[in-house]
PDB file of C-alpha atoms in Angstrom:
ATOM      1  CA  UNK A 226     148.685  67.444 101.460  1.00 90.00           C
ATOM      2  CA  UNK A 227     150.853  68.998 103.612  1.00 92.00           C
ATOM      3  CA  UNK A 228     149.322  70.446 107.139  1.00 91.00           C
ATOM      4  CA  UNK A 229     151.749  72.202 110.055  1.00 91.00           C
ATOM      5  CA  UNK A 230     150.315  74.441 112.451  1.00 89.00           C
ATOM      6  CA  UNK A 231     154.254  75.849 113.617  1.00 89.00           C
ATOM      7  CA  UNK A 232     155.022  79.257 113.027  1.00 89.00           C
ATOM      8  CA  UNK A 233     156.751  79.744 109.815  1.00 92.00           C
ATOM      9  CA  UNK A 234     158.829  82.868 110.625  1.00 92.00           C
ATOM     10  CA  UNK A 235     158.639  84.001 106.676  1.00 94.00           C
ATOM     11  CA  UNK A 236     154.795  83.974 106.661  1.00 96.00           C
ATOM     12  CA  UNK A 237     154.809  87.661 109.674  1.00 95.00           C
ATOM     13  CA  UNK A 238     153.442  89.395 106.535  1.00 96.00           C
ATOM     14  CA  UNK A 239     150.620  87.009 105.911  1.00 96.00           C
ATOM     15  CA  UNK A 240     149.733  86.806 109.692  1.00 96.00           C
ATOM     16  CA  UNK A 241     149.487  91.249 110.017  1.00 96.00           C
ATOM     17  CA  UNK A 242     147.216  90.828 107.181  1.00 96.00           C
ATOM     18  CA  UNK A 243     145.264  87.957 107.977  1.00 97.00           C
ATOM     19  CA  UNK A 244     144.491  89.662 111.443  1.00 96.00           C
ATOM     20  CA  UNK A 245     143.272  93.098 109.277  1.00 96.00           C
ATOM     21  CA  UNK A 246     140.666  91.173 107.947  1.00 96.00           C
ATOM     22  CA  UNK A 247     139.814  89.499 110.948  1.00 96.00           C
ATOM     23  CA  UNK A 248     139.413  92.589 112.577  1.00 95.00           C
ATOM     24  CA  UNK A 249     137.528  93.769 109.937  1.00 94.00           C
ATOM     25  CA  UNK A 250     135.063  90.724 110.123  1.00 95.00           C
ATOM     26  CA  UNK A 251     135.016  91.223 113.677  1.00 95.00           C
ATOM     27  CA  UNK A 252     133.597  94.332 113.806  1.00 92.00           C
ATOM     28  CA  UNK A 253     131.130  93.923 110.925  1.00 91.00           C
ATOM     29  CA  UNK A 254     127.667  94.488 111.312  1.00 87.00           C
ATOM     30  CA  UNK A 255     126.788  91.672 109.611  1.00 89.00           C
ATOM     31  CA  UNK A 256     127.059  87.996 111.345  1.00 91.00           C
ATOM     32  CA  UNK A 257     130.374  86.742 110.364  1.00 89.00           C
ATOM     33  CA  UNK A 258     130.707  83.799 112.374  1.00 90.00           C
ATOM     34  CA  UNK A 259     130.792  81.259 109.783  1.00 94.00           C
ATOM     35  CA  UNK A 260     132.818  83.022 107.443  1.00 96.00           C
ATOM     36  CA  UNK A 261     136.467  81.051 106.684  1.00 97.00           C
ATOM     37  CA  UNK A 262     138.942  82.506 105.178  1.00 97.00           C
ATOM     38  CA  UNK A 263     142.981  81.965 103.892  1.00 98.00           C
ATOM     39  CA  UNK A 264     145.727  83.288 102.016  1.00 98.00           C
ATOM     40  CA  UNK A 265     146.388  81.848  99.395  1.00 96.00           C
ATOM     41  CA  UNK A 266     148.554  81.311  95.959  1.00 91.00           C
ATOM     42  CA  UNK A 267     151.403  84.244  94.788  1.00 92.00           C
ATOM     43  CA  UNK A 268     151.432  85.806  98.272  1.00 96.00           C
ATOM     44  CA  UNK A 269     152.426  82.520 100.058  1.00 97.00           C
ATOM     45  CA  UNK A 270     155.446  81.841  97.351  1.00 95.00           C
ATOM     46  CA  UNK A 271     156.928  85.255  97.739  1.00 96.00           C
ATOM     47  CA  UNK A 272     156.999  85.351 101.273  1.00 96.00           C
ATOM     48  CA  UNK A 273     158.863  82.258 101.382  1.00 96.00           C
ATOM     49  CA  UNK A 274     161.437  83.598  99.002  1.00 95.00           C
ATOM     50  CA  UNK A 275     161.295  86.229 101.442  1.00 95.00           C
ATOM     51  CA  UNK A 276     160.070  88.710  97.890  1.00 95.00           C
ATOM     52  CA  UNK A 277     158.030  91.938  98.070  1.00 94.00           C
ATOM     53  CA  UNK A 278     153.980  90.395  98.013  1.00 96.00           C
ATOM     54  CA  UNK A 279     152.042  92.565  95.554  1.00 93.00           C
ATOM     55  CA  UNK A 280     149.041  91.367  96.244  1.00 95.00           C
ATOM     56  CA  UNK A 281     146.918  89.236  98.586  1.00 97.00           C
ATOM     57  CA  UNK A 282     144.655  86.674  97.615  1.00 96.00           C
ATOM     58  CA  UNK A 283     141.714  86.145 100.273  1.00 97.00           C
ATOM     59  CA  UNK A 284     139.428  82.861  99.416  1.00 97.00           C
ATOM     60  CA  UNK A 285     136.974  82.043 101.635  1.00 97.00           C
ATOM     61  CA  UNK A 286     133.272  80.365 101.776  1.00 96.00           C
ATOM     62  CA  UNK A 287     131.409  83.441 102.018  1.00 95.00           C
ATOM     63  CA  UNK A 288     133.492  85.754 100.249  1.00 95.00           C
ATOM     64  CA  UNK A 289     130.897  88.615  99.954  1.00 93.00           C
ATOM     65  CA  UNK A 290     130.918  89.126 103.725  1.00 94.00           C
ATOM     66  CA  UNK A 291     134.832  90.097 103.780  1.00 95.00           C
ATOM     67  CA  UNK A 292     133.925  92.570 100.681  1.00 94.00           C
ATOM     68  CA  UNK A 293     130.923  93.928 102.878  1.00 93.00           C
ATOM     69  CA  UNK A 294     133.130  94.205 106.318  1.00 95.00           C
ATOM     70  CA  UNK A 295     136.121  95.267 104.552  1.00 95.00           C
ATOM     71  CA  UNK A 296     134.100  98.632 102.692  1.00 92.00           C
ATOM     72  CA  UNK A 297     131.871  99.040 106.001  1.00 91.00           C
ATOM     73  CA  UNK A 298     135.371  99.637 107.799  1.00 91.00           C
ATOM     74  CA  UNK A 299     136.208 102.251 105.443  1.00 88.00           C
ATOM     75  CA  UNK A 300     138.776 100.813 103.119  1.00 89.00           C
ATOM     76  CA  UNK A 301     138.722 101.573  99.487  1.00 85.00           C
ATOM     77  CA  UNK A 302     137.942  98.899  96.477  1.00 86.00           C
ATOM     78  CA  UNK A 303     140.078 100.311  93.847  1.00 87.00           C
ATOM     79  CA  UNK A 304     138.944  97.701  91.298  1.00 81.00           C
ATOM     80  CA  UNK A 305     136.416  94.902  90.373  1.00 79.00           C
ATOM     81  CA  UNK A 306     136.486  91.999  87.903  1.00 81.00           C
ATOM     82  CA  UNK A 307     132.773  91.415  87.829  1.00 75.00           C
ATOM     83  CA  UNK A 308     133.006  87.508  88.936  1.00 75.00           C
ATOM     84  CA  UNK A 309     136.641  86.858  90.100  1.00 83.00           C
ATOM     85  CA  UNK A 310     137.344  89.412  92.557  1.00 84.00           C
ATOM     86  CA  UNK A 311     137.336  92.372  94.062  1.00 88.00           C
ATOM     87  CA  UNK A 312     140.360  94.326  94.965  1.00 90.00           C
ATOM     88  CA  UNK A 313     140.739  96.787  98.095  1.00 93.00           C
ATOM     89  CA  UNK A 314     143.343  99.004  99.856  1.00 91.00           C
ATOM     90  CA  UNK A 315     144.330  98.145 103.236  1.00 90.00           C
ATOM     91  CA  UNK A 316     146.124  99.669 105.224  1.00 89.00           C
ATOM     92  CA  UNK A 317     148.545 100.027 102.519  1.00 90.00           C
ATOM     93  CA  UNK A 318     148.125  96.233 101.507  1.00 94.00           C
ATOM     94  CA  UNK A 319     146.365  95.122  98.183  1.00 95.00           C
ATOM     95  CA  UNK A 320     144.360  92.914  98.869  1.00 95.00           C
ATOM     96  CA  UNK A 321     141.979  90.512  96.523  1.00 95.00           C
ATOM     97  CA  UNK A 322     138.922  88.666  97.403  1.00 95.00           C
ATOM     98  CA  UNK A 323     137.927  86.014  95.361  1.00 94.00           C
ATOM     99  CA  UNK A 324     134.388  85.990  94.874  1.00 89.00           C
ATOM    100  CA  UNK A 325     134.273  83.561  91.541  1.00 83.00           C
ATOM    101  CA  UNK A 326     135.552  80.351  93.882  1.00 83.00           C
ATOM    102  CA  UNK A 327     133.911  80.175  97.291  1.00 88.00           C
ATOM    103  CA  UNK A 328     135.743  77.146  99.032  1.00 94.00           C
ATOM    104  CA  UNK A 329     135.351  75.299 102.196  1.00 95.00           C
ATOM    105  CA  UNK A 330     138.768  74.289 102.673  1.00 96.00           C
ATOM    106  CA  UNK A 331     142.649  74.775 102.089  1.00 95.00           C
ATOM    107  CA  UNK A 332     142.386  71.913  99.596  1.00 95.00           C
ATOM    108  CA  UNK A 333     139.336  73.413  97.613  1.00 94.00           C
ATOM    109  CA  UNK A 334     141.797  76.305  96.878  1.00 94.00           C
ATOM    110  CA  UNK A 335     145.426  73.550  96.652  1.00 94.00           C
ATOM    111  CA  UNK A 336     143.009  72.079  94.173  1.00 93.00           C
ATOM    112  CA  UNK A 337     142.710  74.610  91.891  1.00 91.00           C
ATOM    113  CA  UNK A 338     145.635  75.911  90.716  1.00 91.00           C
ATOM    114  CA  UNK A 339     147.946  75.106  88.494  1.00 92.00           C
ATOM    115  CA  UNK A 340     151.406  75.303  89.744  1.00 93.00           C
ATOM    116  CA  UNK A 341     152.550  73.044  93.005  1.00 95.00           C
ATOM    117  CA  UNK A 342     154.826  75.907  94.243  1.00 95.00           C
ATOM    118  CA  UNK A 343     151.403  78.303  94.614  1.00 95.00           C
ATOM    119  CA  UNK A 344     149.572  75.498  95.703  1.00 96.00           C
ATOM    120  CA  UNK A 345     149.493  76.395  99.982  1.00 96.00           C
ATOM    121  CA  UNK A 346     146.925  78.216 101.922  1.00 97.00           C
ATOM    122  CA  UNK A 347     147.647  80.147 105.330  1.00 97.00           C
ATOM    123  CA  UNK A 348     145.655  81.240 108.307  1.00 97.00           C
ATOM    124  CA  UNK A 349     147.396  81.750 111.571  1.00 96.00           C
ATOM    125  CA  UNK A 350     146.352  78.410 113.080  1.00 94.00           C
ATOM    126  CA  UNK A 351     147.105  76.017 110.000  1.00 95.00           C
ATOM    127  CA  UNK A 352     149.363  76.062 106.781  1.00 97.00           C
ATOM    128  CA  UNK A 353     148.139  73.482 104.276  1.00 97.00           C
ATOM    129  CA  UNK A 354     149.763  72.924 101.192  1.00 96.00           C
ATOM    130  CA  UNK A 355     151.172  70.571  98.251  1.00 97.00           C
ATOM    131  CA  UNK A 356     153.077  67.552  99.104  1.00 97.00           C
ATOM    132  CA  UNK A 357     155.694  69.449  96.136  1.00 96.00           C
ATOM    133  CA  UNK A 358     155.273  72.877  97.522  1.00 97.00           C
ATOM    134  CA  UNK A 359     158.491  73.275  99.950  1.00 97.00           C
ATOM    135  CA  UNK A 360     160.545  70.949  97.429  1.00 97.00           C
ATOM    136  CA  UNK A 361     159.444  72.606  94.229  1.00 97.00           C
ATOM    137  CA  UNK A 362     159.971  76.767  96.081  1.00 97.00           C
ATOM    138  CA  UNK A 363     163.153  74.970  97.082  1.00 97.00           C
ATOM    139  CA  UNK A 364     164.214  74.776  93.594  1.00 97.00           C
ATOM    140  CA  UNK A 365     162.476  77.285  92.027  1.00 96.00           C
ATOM    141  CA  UNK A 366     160.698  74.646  90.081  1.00 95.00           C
ATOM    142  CA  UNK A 367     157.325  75.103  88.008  1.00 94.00           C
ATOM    143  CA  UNK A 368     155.286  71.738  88.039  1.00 94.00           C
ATOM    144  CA  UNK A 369     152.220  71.549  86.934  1.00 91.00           C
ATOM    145  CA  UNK A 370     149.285  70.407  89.496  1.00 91.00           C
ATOM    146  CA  UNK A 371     146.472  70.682  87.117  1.00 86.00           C
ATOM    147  CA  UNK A 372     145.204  73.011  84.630  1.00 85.00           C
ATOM    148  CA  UNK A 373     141.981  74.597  84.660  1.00 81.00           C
ATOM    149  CA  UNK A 374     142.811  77.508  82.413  1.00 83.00           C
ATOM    150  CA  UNK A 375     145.769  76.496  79.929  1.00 85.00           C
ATOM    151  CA  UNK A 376     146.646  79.816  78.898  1.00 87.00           C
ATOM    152  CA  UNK A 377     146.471  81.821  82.067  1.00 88.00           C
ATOM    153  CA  UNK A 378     149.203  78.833  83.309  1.00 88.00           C
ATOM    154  CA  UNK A 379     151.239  79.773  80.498  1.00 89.00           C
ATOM    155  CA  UNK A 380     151.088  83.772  80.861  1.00 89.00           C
ATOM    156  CA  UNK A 381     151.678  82.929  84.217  1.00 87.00           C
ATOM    157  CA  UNK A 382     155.008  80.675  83.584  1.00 90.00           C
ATOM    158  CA  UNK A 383     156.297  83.673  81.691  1.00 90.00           C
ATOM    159  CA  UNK A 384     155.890  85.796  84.920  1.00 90.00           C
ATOM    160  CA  UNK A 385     157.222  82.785  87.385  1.00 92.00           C
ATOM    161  CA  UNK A 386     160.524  82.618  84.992  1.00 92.00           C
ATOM    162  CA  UNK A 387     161.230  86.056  85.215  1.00 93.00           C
ATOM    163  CA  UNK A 388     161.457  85.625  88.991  1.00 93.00           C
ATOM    164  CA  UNK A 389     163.971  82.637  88.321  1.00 95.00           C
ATOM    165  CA  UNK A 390     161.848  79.905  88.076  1.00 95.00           C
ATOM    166  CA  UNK A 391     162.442  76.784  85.514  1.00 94.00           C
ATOM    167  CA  UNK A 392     159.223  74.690  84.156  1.00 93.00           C
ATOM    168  CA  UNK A 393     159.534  71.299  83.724  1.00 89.00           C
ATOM    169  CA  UNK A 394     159.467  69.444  81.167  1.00 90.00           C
ATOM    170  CA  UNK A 395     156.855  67.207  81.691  1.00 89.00           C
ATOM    171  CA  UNK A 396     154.913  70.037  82.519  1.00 83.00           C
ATOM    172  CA  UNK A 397     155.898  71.871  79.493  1.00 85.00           C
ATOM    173  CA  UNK A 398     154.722  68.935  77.370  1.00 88.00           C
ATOM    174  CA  UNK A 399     151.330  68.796  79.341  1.00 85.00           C
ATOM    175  CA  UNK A 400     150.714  72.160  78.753  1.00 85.00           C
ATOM    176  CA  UNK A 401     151.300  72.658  75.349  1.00 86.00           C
ATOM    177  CA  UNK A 402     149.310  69.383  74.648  1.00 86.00           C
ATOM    178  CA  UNK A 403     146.327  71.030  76.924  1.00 85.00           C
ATOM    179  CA  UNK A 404     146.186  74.310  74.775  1.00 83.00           C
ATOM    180  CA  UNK A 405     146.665  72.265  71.462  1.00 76.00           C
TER     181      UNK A 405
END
């Protein structure tokens, strides 16, 4: 792992948003005191291609306290996936918050997924990520860091290569052995 508390000039849009939530948690009327939280996964790649961020992945240990601050400060859920997440409106920003995967830390979530170049996790103090992630976003390189769900990885490669991204071929080989 990879930890750097500079200021990564290409992460402003993660910080804005990261403070939305905060604010929202802050004036909650529920206790939100121990409640962690990052960005995390697709919205940490594109803003370090400097790419338009569709979407922004909250994880956090107590994921059903951002859900509850965010709709008690009146923003929107436009959608649910009963299980994974729930996805809001804010402030023009859609954001997701995992509720399948409560974690405790940046390397629960590094953990999890399946390419390095997705694999960091941002809040304003810390960036923690892959020991691949800068070299692999560098080269617009898929490698494989472990694969929970085989075929989401491969509907996802088909998305990554559209943006210009190249698998490797080790990790091609994995993956088709994985959902053989």
């Amino acid at each position: 792992m990879i930890r750097t508390n500079e200021t990564i000039p290409a992460f402003s849009p993660l910080h804005s948003v990261y403070q939305q939530v905060q604010s929202c948690l802050d004036h909650s009327e529920e206790d939100c005191t121990n409640v962690k939280f990052w960005i995390a996964v697709g919205a940490v790649c594109s803003a370090v291609h400097h790419e338009k961020i569709n979407d922004y992945d909250i994880f956090s240990n107590l994921p059903n306290l951002i859900q509850d601050a965010l709709l008690h400060s009146g923003h929107r859920m436009t959608f649910e996936i009963e299980g994974r997440f729930q996805n809001f409106q804010v402030f023009g920003n859609k954001i997701q918050v995992i509720n399948g995967f409560p974690v405790e830390s940046a390397e629960d979530i590094i953990a999890m997924f399946d390419y390095t170049c997705v694999c960091g996790a941002y809040t304003p103090d810390e960036f923690v990520c892959h020991d691949r992630f800068w070299q692999d976003n560098a080269t617009k390189r898929l490698v494989v860091n472990g694969l929970p769900y085989p075929l989401s990885t491969m509907e996802r490669m088909a998305k990554y290569a559209k943006r210009g991204f190249t698998p490797c071929p080790v990790g091609l080989l994995t993956l088709a052995k994985a959902i053989q």
